[in-house]
mmCIF file of C-alpha atoms in Angstrom:
data_model
loop_
_atom_site.group_PDB
_atom_site.id
_atom_site.type_symbol
_atom_site.label_atom_id
_atom_site.label_comp_id
_atom_site.label_asym_id
_atom_site.label_seq_id
_atom_site.Cartn_x
_atom_site.Cartn_y
_atom_site.Cartn_z
ATOM 1 C CA MET V 1 -5.386 35.727 2.249
ATOM 2 C CA ALA V 2 -4.151 32.840 0.181
ATOM 3 C CA LYS V 3 -2.784 33.262 -3.318
ATOM 4 C CA VAL V 4 -4.113 30.301 -5.213
ATOM 5 C CA THR V 5 -3.377 29.114 -8.746
ATOM 6 C CA ILE V 6 -5.596 26.360 -10.051
ATOM 7 C CA LYS V 7 -5.707 25.033 -13.595
ATOM 8 C CA VAL V 8 -9.436 25.018 -14.247
ATOM 9 C CA ASN V 9 -10.619 23.339 -17.442
ATOM 10 C CA GLY V 10 -7.144 23.764 -18.911
ATOM 11 C CA THR V 11 -6.553 27.402 -18.003
ATOM 12 C CA ASN V 12 -4.482 28.612 -15.056
ATOM 13 C CA GLN V 13 -6.511 30.847 -12.786
ATOM 14 C CA THR V 14 -4.803 32.844 -10.048
ATOM 15 C CA ARG V 15 -6.754 34.646 -7.350
ATOM 16 C CA ALA V 16 -6.136 35.944 -3.859
ATOM 17 C CA VAL V 17 -8.889 34.503 -1.674
ATOM 18 C CA GLU V 18 -9.633 34.142 2.001
ATOM 19 C CA ASP V 19 -7.960 31.033 3.398
ATOM 20 C CA ARG V 20 -11.355 29.560 4.319
ATOM 21 C CA THR V 21 -12.701 29.823 0.752
ATOM 22 C CA LEU V 22 -14.148 26.541 -0.449
ATOM 23 C CA LEU V 23 -13.238 25.298 -3.902
ATOM 24 C CA VAL V 24 -16.886 25.464 -4.976
ATOM 25 C CA ASN V 25 -17.026 29.151 -4.047
ATOM 26 C CA PHE V 26 -13.757 29.761 -5.875
ATOM 27 C CA LEU V 27 -15.271 28.221 -8.999
ATOM 28 C CA ARG V 28 -18.646 29.928 -8.739
ATOM 29 C CA ASP V 29 -17.872 33.321 -7.250
ATOM 30 C CA GLU V 30 -14.341 34.004 -8.483
ATOM 31 C CA LEU V 31 -14.527 32.365 -11.899
ATOM 32 C CA GLY V 32 -18.273 32.551 -12.569
ATOM 33 C CA LEU V 33 -18.431 28.820 -13.284
ATOM 34 C CA THR V 34 -21.892 28.348 -11.855
ATOM 35 C CA GLY V 35 -22.481 24.936 -13.412
ATOM 36 C CA THR V 36 -21.023 23.429 -10.268
ATOM 37 C CA HIS V 37 -23.908 23.575 -7.800
ATOM 38 C CA VAL V 38 -24.143 23.853 -4.052
ATOM 39 C CA GLY V 39 -26.922 21.510 -3.005
ATOM 40 C CA CYS V 40 -26.621 20.509 0.618
ATOM 41 C CA ASP V 41 -23.302 22.144 1.541
ATOM 42 C CA THR V 42 -22.772 19.226 3.927
ATOM 43 C CA SER V 43 -20.873 16.799 1.630
ATOM 44 C CA GLN V 44 -23.851 14.541 1.119
ATOM 45 C CA CYS V 45 -25.592 15.397 -2.146
ATOM 46 C CA GLY V 46 -22.703 15.500 -4.614
ATOM 47 C CA CYS V 47 -24.114 18.413 -6.673
ATOM 48 C CA CYS V 48 -20.740 20.117 -6.289
ATOM 49 C CA THR V 49 -18.725 17.201 -7.706
ATOM 50 C CA VAL V 50 -15.715 18.218 -9.808
ATOM 51 C CA HIS V 51 -12.516 16.395 -10.673
ATOM 52 C CA VAL V 52 -9.293 17.372 -8.922
ATOM 53 C CA ASN V 53 -6.224 15.853 -10.547
ATOM 54 C CA GLY V 54 -8.468 13.390 -12.311
ATOM 55 C CA ARG V 55 -10.479 12.173 -9.312
ATOM 56 C CA ALA V 56 -14.087 13.096 -8.456
ATOM 57 C CA VAL V 57 -14.393 15.038 -5.197
ATOM 58 C CA LYS V 58 -16.993 17.218 -3.520
ATOM 59 C CA SER V 59 -15.862 20.788 -4.026
ATOM 60 C CA CYS V 60 -17.913 22.022 -1.045
ATOM 61 C CA THR V 61 -15.640 19.981 1.214
ATOM 62 C CA LEU V 62 -12.287 21.143 -0.065
ATOM 63 C CA LEU V 63 -10.587 24.479 0.450
ATOM 64 C CA ALA V 64 -9.472 26.313 -2.660
ATOM 65 C CA ALA V 65 -6.057 26.460 -0.978
ATOM 66 C CA GLN V 66 -5.950 22.657 -0.834
ATOM 67 C CA ALA V 67 -6.391 22.602 -4.609
ATOM 68 C CA ASN V 68 -3.565 25.088 -5.169
ATOM 69 C CA GLY V 69 -1.462 23.823 -8.070
ATOM 70 C CA ALA V 70 -4.015 21.188 -9.001
ATOM 71 C CA GLU V 71 -5.914 20.575 -12.216
ATOM 72 C CA VAL V 72 -9.653 20.922 -11.839
ATOM 73 C CA LEU V 73 -12.273 19.806 -14.334
ATOM 74 C CA THR V 74 -15.812 21.161 -14.011
ATOM 75 C CA ILE V 75 -18.979 20.529 -16.001
ATOM 76 C CA GLU V 76 -18.079 23.552 -18.160
ATOM 77 C CA GLY V 77 -14.950 21.733 -19.303
ATOM 78 C CA MET V 78 -16.751 18.638 -20.547
ATOM 79 C CA ALA V 79 -18.118 19.815 -23.901
ATOM 80 C CA LYS V 80 -15.476 20.424 -26.555
ATOM 81 C CA LYS V 81 -15.920 22.984 -29.339
ATOM 82 C CA GLY V 82 -19.656 23.143 -28.891
ATOM 83 C CA LYS V 83 -20.006 19.342 -28.998
ATOM 84 C CA LEU V 84 -21.466 17.702 -25.946
ATOM 85 C CA HIS V 85 -19.351 15.205 -24.057
ATOM 86 C CA PRO V 86 -20.715 11.672 -24.620
ATOM 87 C CA ILE V 87 -21.931 11.583 -21.001
ATOM 88 C CA GLN V 88 -23.813 14.862 -21.477
ATOM 89 C CA GLN V 89 -25.238 13.495 -24.713
ATOM 90 C CA ALA V 90 -26.379 10.322 -22.952
ATOM 91 C CA PHE V 91 -28.039 12.255 -20.105
ATOM 92 C CA SER V 92 -29.836 14.339 -22.725
ATOM 93 C CA GLU V 93 -30.912 11.347 -24.830
ATOM 94 C CA CYS V 94 -32.095 9.302 -21.837
ATOM 95 C CA HIS V 95 -33.590 12.314 -20.093
ATOM 96 C CA GLY V 96 -31.429 11.487 -17.086
ATOM 97 C CA LEU V 97 -32.823 14.398 -15.112
ATOM 98 C CA GLN V 98 -35.993 15.972 -13.858
ATOM 99 C CA CYS V 99 -35.297 19.436 -12.472
ATOM 100 C CA GLY V 100 -31.648 19.227 -13.502
ATOM 101 C CA PHE V 101 -30.108 20.627 -10.347
ATOM 102 C CA CYS V 102 -28.128 17.483 -9.526
ATOM 103 C CA THR V 103 -27.155 16.842 -13.159
ATOM 104 C CA PRO V 104 -23.712 18.511 -13.277
ATOM 105 C CA GLY V 105 -22.673 16.530 -10.210
ATOM 106 C CA MET V 106 -24.196 13.330 -11.600
ATOM 107 C CA ILE V 107 -22.291 13.802 -14.856
ATOM 108 C CA MET V 108 -18.968 14.457 -13.106
ATOM 109 C CA ALA V 109 -19.521 11.472 -10.807
ATOM 110 C CA THR V 110 -20.398 9.328 -13.828
ATOM 111 C CA ALA V 111 -17.205 10.451 -15.535
ATOM 112 C CA GLY V 112 -15.298 9.387 -12.414
ATOM 113 C CA LEU V 113 -17.077 6.029 -12.261
ATOM 114 C CA LEU V 114 -16.510 5.213 -15.939
ATOM 115 C CA LYS V 115 -12.843 6.121 -15.693
ATOM 116 C CA ASP V 116 -12.405 3.301 -13.141
ATOM 117 C CA ASN V 117 -14.890 0.907 -14.680
ATOM 118 C CA ALA V 118 -15.719 1.307 -18.375
ATOM 119 C CA ASN V 119 -18.584 -1.190 -18.319
ATOM 120 C CA PRO V 120 -20.288 -1.141 -14.909
ATOM 121 C CA THR V 121 -23.161 -3.408 -13.937
ATOM 122 C CA GLU V 122 -26.363 -1.838 -12.614
ATOM 123 C CA GLU V 123 -25.242 -2.680 -9.072
ATOM 124 C CA GLN V 124 -21.872 -1.020 -9.699
ATOM 125 C CA ILE V 125 -23.652 2.075 -11.032
ATOM 126 C CA TYR V 126 -25.698 2.296 -7.819
ATOM 127 C CA LYS V 127 -22.497 2.028 -5.774
ATOM 128 C CA GLY V 128 -20.650 4.422 -8.058
ATOM 129 C CA LEU V 129 -23.287 7.121 -7.675
ATOM 130 C CA GLU V 130 -23.726 6.608 -3.937
ATOM 131 C CA GLY V 131 -22.297 10.056 -3.287
ATOM 132 C CA ASN V 132 -24.929 11.822 -5.399
ATOM 133 C CA LEU V 133 -28.550 12.515 -4.548
ATOM 134 C CA CYS V 134 -31.404 13.394 -6.902
ATOM 135 C CA ARG V 135 -34.123 15.089 -4.902
ATOM 136 C CA CYS V 136 -36.599 14.447 -7.716
ATOM 137 C CA THR V 137 -35.737 10.734 -7.342
ATOM 138 C CA GLY V 138 -35.136 10.478 -11.057
ATOM 139 C CA TYR V 139 -32.746 7.615 -10.634
ATOM 140 C CA ILE V 140 -34.219 5.221 -13.195
ATOM 141 C CA ASN V 141 -33.301 7.442 -16.126
ATOM 142 C CA ILE V 142 -30.035 8.495 -14.507
ATOM 143 C CA VAL V 143 -28.954 4.858 -14.372
ATOM 144 C CA LYS V 144 -30.084 4.433 -18.003
ATOM 145 C CA ALA V 145 -28.012 7.481 -18.905
ATOM 146 C CA VAL V 146 -24.939 6.056 -17.193
ATOM 147 C CA LYS V 147 -25.317 2.788 -19.126
ATOM 148 C CA ARG V 148 -25.738 4.754 -22.357
ATOM 149 C CA SER V 149 -22.692 6.889 -21.441
ATOM 150 C CA ALA V 150 -20.612 3.763 -20.989
ATOM 151 C CA LYS V 151 -21.675 2.476 -24.395
ATOM 152 C CA LEU V 152 -20.963 5.789 -26.106
ATOM 153 C CA LEU V 153 -17.549 6.034 -24.475
ATOM 154 C CA ARG V 154 -16.674 2.511 -25.471
ATOM 155 C CA GLY V 155 -17.705 3.377 -29.015
ATOM 156 C CA LYS V 156 -20.317 0.660 -28.991
ATOM 157 C CA ALA V 157 -23.463 2.735 -29.397
ATOM 158 C CA ARG V 158 -25.386 2.928 -32.592
ATOM 159 C CA MET F 1 -16.647 28.578 8.806
ATOM 160 C CA TYR F 2 -14.751 31.006 11.000
ATOM 161 C CA ALA F 3 -11.756 32.769 9.476
ATOM 162 C CA LEU F 4 -8.552 30.796 9.764
ATOM 163 C CA ASN F 5 -5.068 30.589 8.336
ATOM 164 C CA TYR F 6 -4.113 27.852 5.926
ATOM 165 C CA VAL F 7 -0.565 26.550 6.110
ATOM 166 C CA LYS F 8 0.912 23.979 3.745
ATOM 167 C CA ALA F 9 3.495 21.925 5.623
ATOM 168 C CA LYS F 10 6.634 20.938 3.723
ATOM 169 C CA SER F 11 7.434 18.009 5.989
ATOM 170 C CA VAL F 12 5.956 16.099 8.902
ATOM 171 C CA GLN F 13 8.575 17.606 11.163
ATOM 172 C CA GLU F 14 7.671 21.125 10.076
ATOM 173 C CA ALA F 15 4.018 20.339 10.776
ATOM 174 C CA ALA F 16 4.886 19.002 14.240
ATOM 175 C CA GLU F 17 6.922 22.111 15.034
ATOM 176 C CA PHE F 18 4.099 24.333 13.842
ATOM 177 C CA LEU F 19 1.613 22.508 16.069
ATOM 178 C CA ALA F 20 3.947 22.845 19.039
ATOM 179 C CA ALA F 21 4.231 26.607 18.491
ATOM 180 C CA ASN F 22 0.499 27.081 17.814
ATOM 181 C CA PRO F 23 -1.597 25.107 20.288
ATOM 182 C CA GLU F 24 -4.886 26.063 18.588
ATOM 183 C CA ALA F 25 -3.748 24.861 15.164
ATOM 184 C CA LYS F 26 -5.208 21.690 13.675
ATOM 185 C CA LEU F 27 -3.884 19.188 11.180
ATOM 186 C CA LEU F 28 -5.676 18.897 7.852
ATOM 187 C CA ALA F 29 -5.371 15.729 5.784
ATOM 188 C CA GLY F 30 -8.324 14.820 3.553
ATOM 189 C CA GLY F 31 -10.623 17.093 5.546
ATOM 190 C CA MET F 32 -13.622 14.787 5.139
ATOM 191 C CA THR F 33 -14.553 15.200 8.797
ATOM 192 C CA LEU F 34 -12.702 18.373 9.692
ATOM 193 C CA LEU F 35 -14.152 20.627 6.997
ATOM 194 C CA PRO F 36 -17.804 19.729 7.743
ATOM 195 C CA THR F 37 -16.998 20.304 11.434
ATOM 196 C CA LEU F 38 -15.583 23.745 10.652
ATOM 197 C CA LYS F 39 -18.544 24.610 8.436
ATOM 198 C CA GLN F 40 -20.841 23.900 11.378
ATOM 199 C CA ARG F 41 -18.628 26.120 13.500
ATOM 200 C CA LEU F 42 -18.064 23.299 15.957
ATOM 201 C CA ALA F 43 -14.340 24.023 15.993
ATOM 202 C CA ARG F 44 -12.342 27.208 15.713
ATOM 203 C CA PRO F 45 -8.686 26.470 14.965
ATOM 204 C CA THR F 46 -6.350 29.392 14.347
ATOM 205 C CA HIS F 47 -4.535 27.493 11.620
ATOM 206 C CA LEU F 48 -5.033 24.467 9.419
ATOM 207 C CA VAL F 49 -1.749 22.705 8.777
ATOM 208 C CA ASP F 50 -2.133 20.739 5.552
ATOM 209 C CA ILE F 51 -0.133 17.506 5.548
ATOM 210 C CA ALA F 52 -1.953 15.849 2.632
ATOM 211 C CA GLY F 53 0.392 14.597 -0.018
ATOM 212 C CA LEU F 54 3.598 14.732 2.054
ATOM 213 C CA PRO F 55 5.842 12.030 0.533
ATOM 214 C CA GLU F 56 6.742 10.673 4.002
ATOM 215 C CA LEU F 57 3.098 9.759 4.562
ATOM 216 C CA ARG F 58 2.522 8.174 1.199
ATOM 217 C CA ARG F 59 3.672 4.585 1.081
ATOM 218 C CA ILE F 60 2.169 1.158 0.896
ATOM 219 C CA GLU F 61 4.412 -1.853 1.252
ATOM 220 C CA ALA F 62 4.343 -5.399 2.536
ATOM 221 C CA LYS F 63 7.525 -6.590 4.185
ATOM 222 C CA GLY F 64 8.578 -8.840 7.034
ATOM 223 C CA GLY F 65 5.073 -10.162 7.645
ATOM 224 C CA ARG F 66 3.594 -6.655 7.911
ATOM 225 C CA LEU F 67 1.602 -4.373 5.686
ATOM 226 C CA VAL F 68 2.661 -0.765 6.095
ATOM 227 C CA VAL F 69 0.186 1.931 5.049
ATOM 228 C CA GLY F 70 1.267 5.567 5.192
ATOM 229 C CA ALA F 71 -1.121 7.933 6.975
ATOM 230 C CA GLY F 72 -1.597 10.013 3.832
ATOM 231 C CA MET F 73 -2.936 7.173 1.706
ATOM 232 C CA LYS F 74 -6.472 7.798 0.519
ATOM 233 C CA HIS F 75 -9.242 5.243 0.899
ATOM 234 C CA HIS F 76 -9.473 4.752 -2.858
ATOM 235 C CA GLU F 77 -5.746 4.095 -3.042
ATOM 236 C CA VAL F 78 -5.880 1.496 -0.267
ATOM 237 C CA ALA F 79 -8.988 -0.106 -1.800
ATOM 238 C CA THR F 80 -7.364 -0.516 -5.203
ATOM 239 C CA SER F 81 -3.756 -1.192 -4.163
ATOM 240 C CA ALA F 82 -2.505 -4.523 -5.528
ATOM 241 C CA VAL F 83 -0.205 -4.799 -2.500
ATOM 242 C CA VAL F 84 -3.063 -4.385 -0.003
ATOM 243 C CA LYS F 85 -5.382 -6.696 -1.958
ATOM 244 C CA LYS F 86 -2.734 -9.402 -1.864
ATOM 245 C CA ALA F 87 -1.631 -8.909 1.756
ATOM 246 C CA ILE F 88 -4.964 -8.237 3.518
ATOM 247 C CA PRO F 89 -7.884 -8.344 1.077
ATOM 248 C CA ALA F 90 -10.333 -7.576 3.897
ATOM 249 C CA LEU F 91 -8.581 -4.233 4.464
ATOM 250 C CA ALA F 92 -8.842 -3.303 0.781
ATOM 251 C CA GLY F 93 -12.507 -4.294 0.874
ATOM 252 C CA LEU F 94 -13.140 -2.203 3.986
ATOM 253 C CA ALA F 95 -11.479 0.859 2.424
ATOM 254 C CA GLY F 96 -13.674 0.446 -0.659
ATOM 255 C CA GLU F 97 -16.813 0.604 1.444
ATOM 256 C CA ILE F 98 -16.062 3.850 3.277
ATOM 257 C CA GLY F 99 -18.487 6.704 2.583
ATOM 258 C CA ASP F 100 -18.901 7.212 -1.160
ATOM 259 C CA PRO F 101 -16.512 7.465 -4.132
ATOM 260 C CA GLN F 102 -15.880 11.193 -3.689
ATOM 261 C CA VAL F 103 -15.057 10.715 -0.008
ATOM 262 C CA ARG F 104 -12.757 7.798 -0.820
ATOM 263 C CA ASN F 105 -10.893 10.003 -3.304
ATOM 264 C CA GLN F 106 -10.066 12.510 -0.592
ATOM 265 C CA GLY F 107 -10.180 10.959 2.895
ATOM 266 C CA THR F 108 -7.067 9.335 4.382
ATOM 267 C CA ILE F 109 -6.393 6.422 6.714
ATOM 268 C CA GLY F 110 -4.363 8.676 9.016
ATOM 269 C CA GLY F 111 -7.227 11.114 9.317
ATOM 270 C CA SER F 112 -9.702 8.365 10.082
ATOM 271 C CA VAL F 113 -7.491 6.774 12.714
ATOM 272 C CA ALA F 114 -6.605 10.108 14.332
ATOM 273 C CA ASN F 115 -10.237 11.230 14.434
ATOM 274 C CA ASN F 116 -11.540 7.897 15.801
ATOM 275 C CA ASP F 117 -15.173 8.483 14.910
ATOM 276 C CA PRO F 118 -17.159 5.806 16.750
ATOM 277 C CA ALA F 119 -18.795 4.763 13.458
ATOM 278 C CA ALA F 120 -15.695 4.882 11.246
ATOM 279 C CA ASP F 121 -14.524 1.739 9.469
ATOM 280 C CA TYR F 122 -10.730 1.852 9.752
ATOM 281 C CA PRO F 123 -10.605 1.615 13.561
ATOM 282 C CA ALA F 124 -12.280 -1.823 13.283
ATOM 283 C CA ALA F 125 -9.483 -3.059 11.024
ATOM 284 C CA VAL F 126 -6.700 -1.473 13.071
ATOM 285 C CA LEU F 127 -8.028 -2.990 16.299
ATOM 286 C CA GLY F 128 -9.206 -6.244 14.739
ATOM 287 C CA LEU F 129 -5.835 -6.921 13.176
ATOM 288 C CA GLY F 130 -3.905 -5.812 16.245
ATOM 289 C CA ALA F 131 -2.058 -3.189 14.205
ATOM 290 C CA THR F 132 0.481 -0.671 15.437
ATOM 291 C CA VAL F 133 -0.056 3.055 15.005
ATOM 292 C CA VAL F 134 3.309 4.713 14.372
ATOM 293 C CA THR F 135 3.459 8.410 15.231
ATOM 294 C CA THR F 136 6.094 11.114 15.174
ATOM 295 C CA LYS F 137 6.917 10.167 18.752
ATOM 296 C CA ARG F 138 6.357 6.422 19.289
ATOM 297 C CA GLU F 139 4.670 3.206 18.321
ATOM 298 C CA ILE F 140 1.257 2.551 19.883
ATOM 299 C CA ALA F 141 -0.485 -0.831 19.923
ATOM 300 C CA ALA F 142 -4.082 -0.666 18.692
ATOM 301 C CA ASP F 143 -5.295 -2.033 22.050
ATOM 302 C CA ASP F 144 -3.837 1.059 23.753
ATOM 303 C CA TYR F 145 -4.533 3.522 20.981
ATOM 304 C CA PHE F 146 -8.355 3.698 20.803
ATOM 305 C CA GLN F 147 -9.851 5.217 23.929
ATOM 306 C CA GLY F 148 -13.517 5.776 23.085
ATOM 307 C CA LEU F 149 -15.562 8.496 21.427
ATOM 308 C CA PHE F 150 -13.209 10.639 19.278
ATOM 309 C CA THR F 151 -10.450 9.889 21.789
ATOM 310 C CA THR F 152 -7.066 8.303 21.140
ATOM 311 C CA ALA F 153 -3.722 7.948 22.871
ATOM 312 C CA LEU F 154 -2.319 10.724 20.660
ATOM 313 C CA GLY F 155 -0.769 13.579 22.626
ATOM 314 C CA GLU F 156 -0.687 17.263 21.700
ATOM 315 C CA GLY F 157 1.143 17.773 18.430
ATOM 316 C CA GLU F 158 1.654 14.049 17.890
ATOM 317 C CA ILE F 159 1.108 13.033 14.263
ATOM 318 C CA VAL F 160 0.140 9.629 12.888
ATOM 319 C CA VAL F 161 2.779 8.676 10.311
ATOM 320 C CA ARG F 162 1.743 5.167 9.332
ATOM 321 C CA VAL F 163 -0.165 2.093 10.414
ATOM 322 C CA GLU F 164 1.576 -1.281 10.460
ATOM 323 C CA PHE F 165 -0.701 -4.309 10.122
ATOM 324 C CA PRO F 166 0.617 -7.768 10.980
ATOM 325 C CA LEU F 167 -0.590 -10.126 8.255
ATOM 326 C CA PRO F 168 -3.447 -12.307 9.536
ATOM 327 C CA LYS F 169 -4.076 -15.896 8.495
ATOM 328 C CA LYS F 170 -7.550 -14.780 7.460
ATOM 329 C CA ALA F 171 -9.689 -11.706 8.011
ATOM 330 C CA ALA F 172 -13.106 -10.388 7.041
ATOM 331 C CA TYR F 173 -15.198 -7.276 7.630
ATOM 332 C CA CYS F 174 -18.922 -6.828 7.390
ATOM 333 C CA LYS F 175 -20.932 -3.720 8.116
ATOM 334 C CA PHE F 176 -24.483 -2.512 8.073
ATOM 335 C CA HIS F 177 -23.999 0.919 6.610
ATOM 336 C CA HIS F 178 -26.208 3.878 7.238
ATOM 337 C CA PRO F 179 -27.923 4.508 3.902
ATOM 338 C CA ALA F 180 -27.343 8.274 3.935
ATOM 339 C CA SER F 181 -23.910 8.704 5.448
ATOM 340 C CA GLY F 182 -22.308 5.356 4.674
ATOM 341 C CA TYR F 183 -21.036 5.169 8.246
ATOM 342 C CA ALA F 184 -21.322 1.846 10.079
ATOM 343 C CA VAL F 185 -24.479 1.432 12.155
ATOM 344 C CA ALA F 186 -22.614 -1.699 13.183
ATOM 345 C CA GLY F 187 -19.465 -3.151 11.653
ATOM 346 C CA VAL F 188 -17.538 -6.240 12.705
ATOM 347 C CA PHE F 189 -13.972 -7.126 11.764
ATOM 348 C CA ILE F 190 -12.877 -10.687 12.498
ATOM 349 C CA ALA F 191 -9.261 -11.755 12.126
ATOM 350 C CA GLN F 192 -7.551 -15.054 12.682
ATOM 351 C CA THR F 193 -4.112 -13.907 13.802
ATOM 352 C CA ALA F 194 -0.990 -15.563 15.135
ATOM 353 C CA GLY F 195 -2.156 -14.523 18.603
ATOM 354 C CA GLY F 196 -5.667 -15.955 18.232
ATOM 355 C CA VAL F 197 -9.031 -14.771 16.968
ATOM 356 C CA ARG F 198 -9.757 -11.058 17.307
ATOM 357 C CA VAL F 199 -13.205 -9.510 16.902
ATOM 358 C CA ALA F 200 -13.474 -5.714 16.695
ATOM 359 C CA VAL F 201 -16.795 -3.875 16.608
ATOM 360 C CA THR F 202 -17.341 -0.360 15.284
ATOM 361 C CA GLY F 203 -20.469 1.788 14.994
ATOM 362 C CA ALA F 204 -22.353 0.066 17.783
ATOM 363 C CA GLY F 205 -20.660 1.498 20.856
ATOM 364 C CA PRO F 206 -19.196 4.851 21.943
ATOM 365 C CA GLY F 207 -15.929 3.719 20.387
ATOM 366 C CA VAL F 208 -14.456 0.719 18.622
ATOM 367 C CA PHE F 209 -14.143 -2.247 21.005
ATOM 368 C CA ARG F 210 -13.122 -5.891 21.090
ATOM 369 C CA TRP F 211 -15.993 -8.317 21.632
ATOM 370 C CA SER F 212 -14.166 -10.596 24.006
ATOM 371 C CA ALA F 213 -17.016 -13.103 24.484
ATOM 372 C CA ALA F 214 -17.087 -13.713 20.734
ATOM 373 C CA GLU F 215 -13.303 -14.057 20.650
ATOM 374 C CA ALA F 216 -13.465 -16.693 23.389
ATOM 375 C CA ALA F 217 -16.306 -18.523 21.642
ATOM 376 C CA LEU F 218 -14.529 -18.525 18.274
ATOM 377 C CA ALA F 219 -11.239 -19.642 19.808
ATOM 378 C CA LYS F 220 -12.746 -23.121 19.997
ATOM 379 C CA GLY F 221 -13.520 -23.081 16.288
ATOM 380 C CA LEU F 222 -14.735 -20.595 13.692
ATOM 381 C CA LYS F 223 -18.348 -21.713 13.843
ATOM 382 C CA PRO F 224 -21.305 -19.331 13.430
ATOM 383 C CA ALA F 225 -23.180 -21.246 16.134
ATOM 384 C CA ALA F 226 -20.533 -20.142 18.623
ATOM 385 C CA LEU F 227 -21.657 -16.546 18.105
ATOM 386 C CA GLU F 228 -25.268 -17.321 19.058
ATOM 387 C CA SER F 229 -24.430 -17.699 22.704
ATOM 388 C CA ALA F 230 -21.601 -15.142 22.935
ATOM 389 C CA LYS F 231 -22.671 -12.535 25.499
ATOM 390 C CA LEU F 232 -23.042 -8.950 24.337
ATOM 391 C CA ASP F 233 -24.315 -6.406 26.855
ATOM 392 C CA ALA F 234 -26.548 -3.929 25.012
ATOM 393 C CA SER F 235 -26.608 -1.444 27.890
ATOM 394 C CA GLY F 236 -23.319 0.166 26.854
ATOM 395 C CA LEU F 237 -24.200 0.475 23.155
ATOM 396 C CA ASN F 238 -25.339 3.546 21.251
ATOM 397 C CA SER F 239 -29.020 4.366 21.001
ATOM 398 C CA ASP F 240 -30.213 7.040 18.590
ATOM 399 C CA ILE F 241 -32.864 7.790 15.983
ATOM 400 C CA HIS F 242 -31.208 5.380 13.560
ATOM 401 C CA ALA F 243 -31.103 2.334 15.807
ATOM 402 C CA ASP F 244 -31.726 1.615 19.470
ATOM 403 C CA ARG F 245 -29.167 -0.311 21.519
ATOM 404 C CA GLU F 246 -30.970 -3.653 21.425
ATOM 405 C CA TYR F 247 -31.250 -3.441 17.632
ATOM 406 C CA ARG F 248 -27.563 -2.560 17.410
ATOM 407 C CA ALA F 249 -26.649 -5.494 19.626
ATOM 408 C CA ASN F 250 -28.559 -7.776 17.271
ATOM 409 C CA LEU F 251 -26.895 -6.160 14.250
ATOM 410 C CA VAL F 252 -23.459 -6.802 15.771
ATOM 411 C CA ARG F 253 -24.265 -10.499 16.039
ATOM 412 C CA VAL F 254 -25.634 -10.611 12.477
ATOM 413 C CA MET F 255 -22.638 -8.727 11.045
ATOM 414 C CA ALA F 256 -20.287 -11.012 12.963
ATOM 415 C CA LYS F 257 -21.955 -14.069 11.458
ATOM 416 C CA ARG F 258 -21.716 -12.583 7.983
ATOM 417 C CA ALA F 259 -18.062 -11.715 8.507
ATOM 418 C CA LEU F 260 -17.475 -15.254 9.704
ATOM 419 C CA ALA F 261 -19.173 -16.624 6.590
ATOM 420 C CA LYS F 262 -16.865 -14.471 4.453
ATOM 421 C CA LEU F 263 -13.904 -15.671 6.478
ATOM 422 C CA SER F 264 -14.759 -19.310 6.052
ATOM 423 C CA GLY F 265 -15.646 -19.012 2.386
ATOM 424 C CA LYS F 266 -13.381 -18.012 -0.407
ATOM 425 C CA LYS F 267 -11.217 -15.044 0.450
#
């Protein structure tokens, strides 16, 4: 067993878990943070995207033990005091989803993309979301939502 | 994934000693290949020895005509490093095209080079630039290091510490990436080095290889027409549901021409 302490959404969480426990299972099963989804479980779909020390990673392809001592941000940590994060707001406004299963991962990947590039072109958005799949193929509105997110974050939206 | 024991190494030496004492232990860096392999139960190590983040493996510097990249540097870090972009822009560009953003935030150059996936990108740069792989035991020239499908010159318990790239006059990389995985269906790295033109091909064969006919053709001048007649035997190339060997052979030629166009154009 591994004793793991991870700062999740600002709060230190310590658990004893099996060494082979994946970060996504730590978040979902140990902490009940089920907003982070398991889509493919083969590091392709990106539904499990969270931020570890500020960078977007696929939490199905990381052991909880590897994240010991790290800061993790999940979809549950995005909204503040009941107010949606601008990216969540943009996905809602643009209807950047169909079934919604990929949305938490899309939002965390978008947050990662916009951290590196505050005003991406459409081409850069495609590249930036390459690690995330929408099985409903709802990409048109997802890309719209990313553009809207960028505007909101830059304080340029009406 | 089978049950295993996770061990966080405090130094490269400690990791090497642990591997020597536990022959069924495996090194863990970014885990971008290893963890999916374990999840499919294709490997059953007793221990994972985590060397990610060890300070000894985390350096990027250009000195004495060489670019030194520590084995623990992540693809994103190499792609965005001002030092790499200035020294070998083609290497930064290659790192920025590996997999997807989440993979680039976690995978390392050391892991890629140690794993030697036949469709990985880094081996093309390491071989194409004639780099040196520095391990805990010795220095290995790229020409001796890569030995085909998932096989390298690394011995038991030998750990990649850094890769040293001699600075080329010019270099360029072009790949046809698989739309789902991002791996190279065919990727070609061309470098004009002090020792002549080097052309390394990844993705197309059972392991990264130098396309010697293209090197000979380009030695007379970096002209795309020279590549038209350069011999490439398709019989040794990979054939699978994604691309048959003749298609791959054609892709190699096309990617080589595109790399050459990049090389001849603005850097």
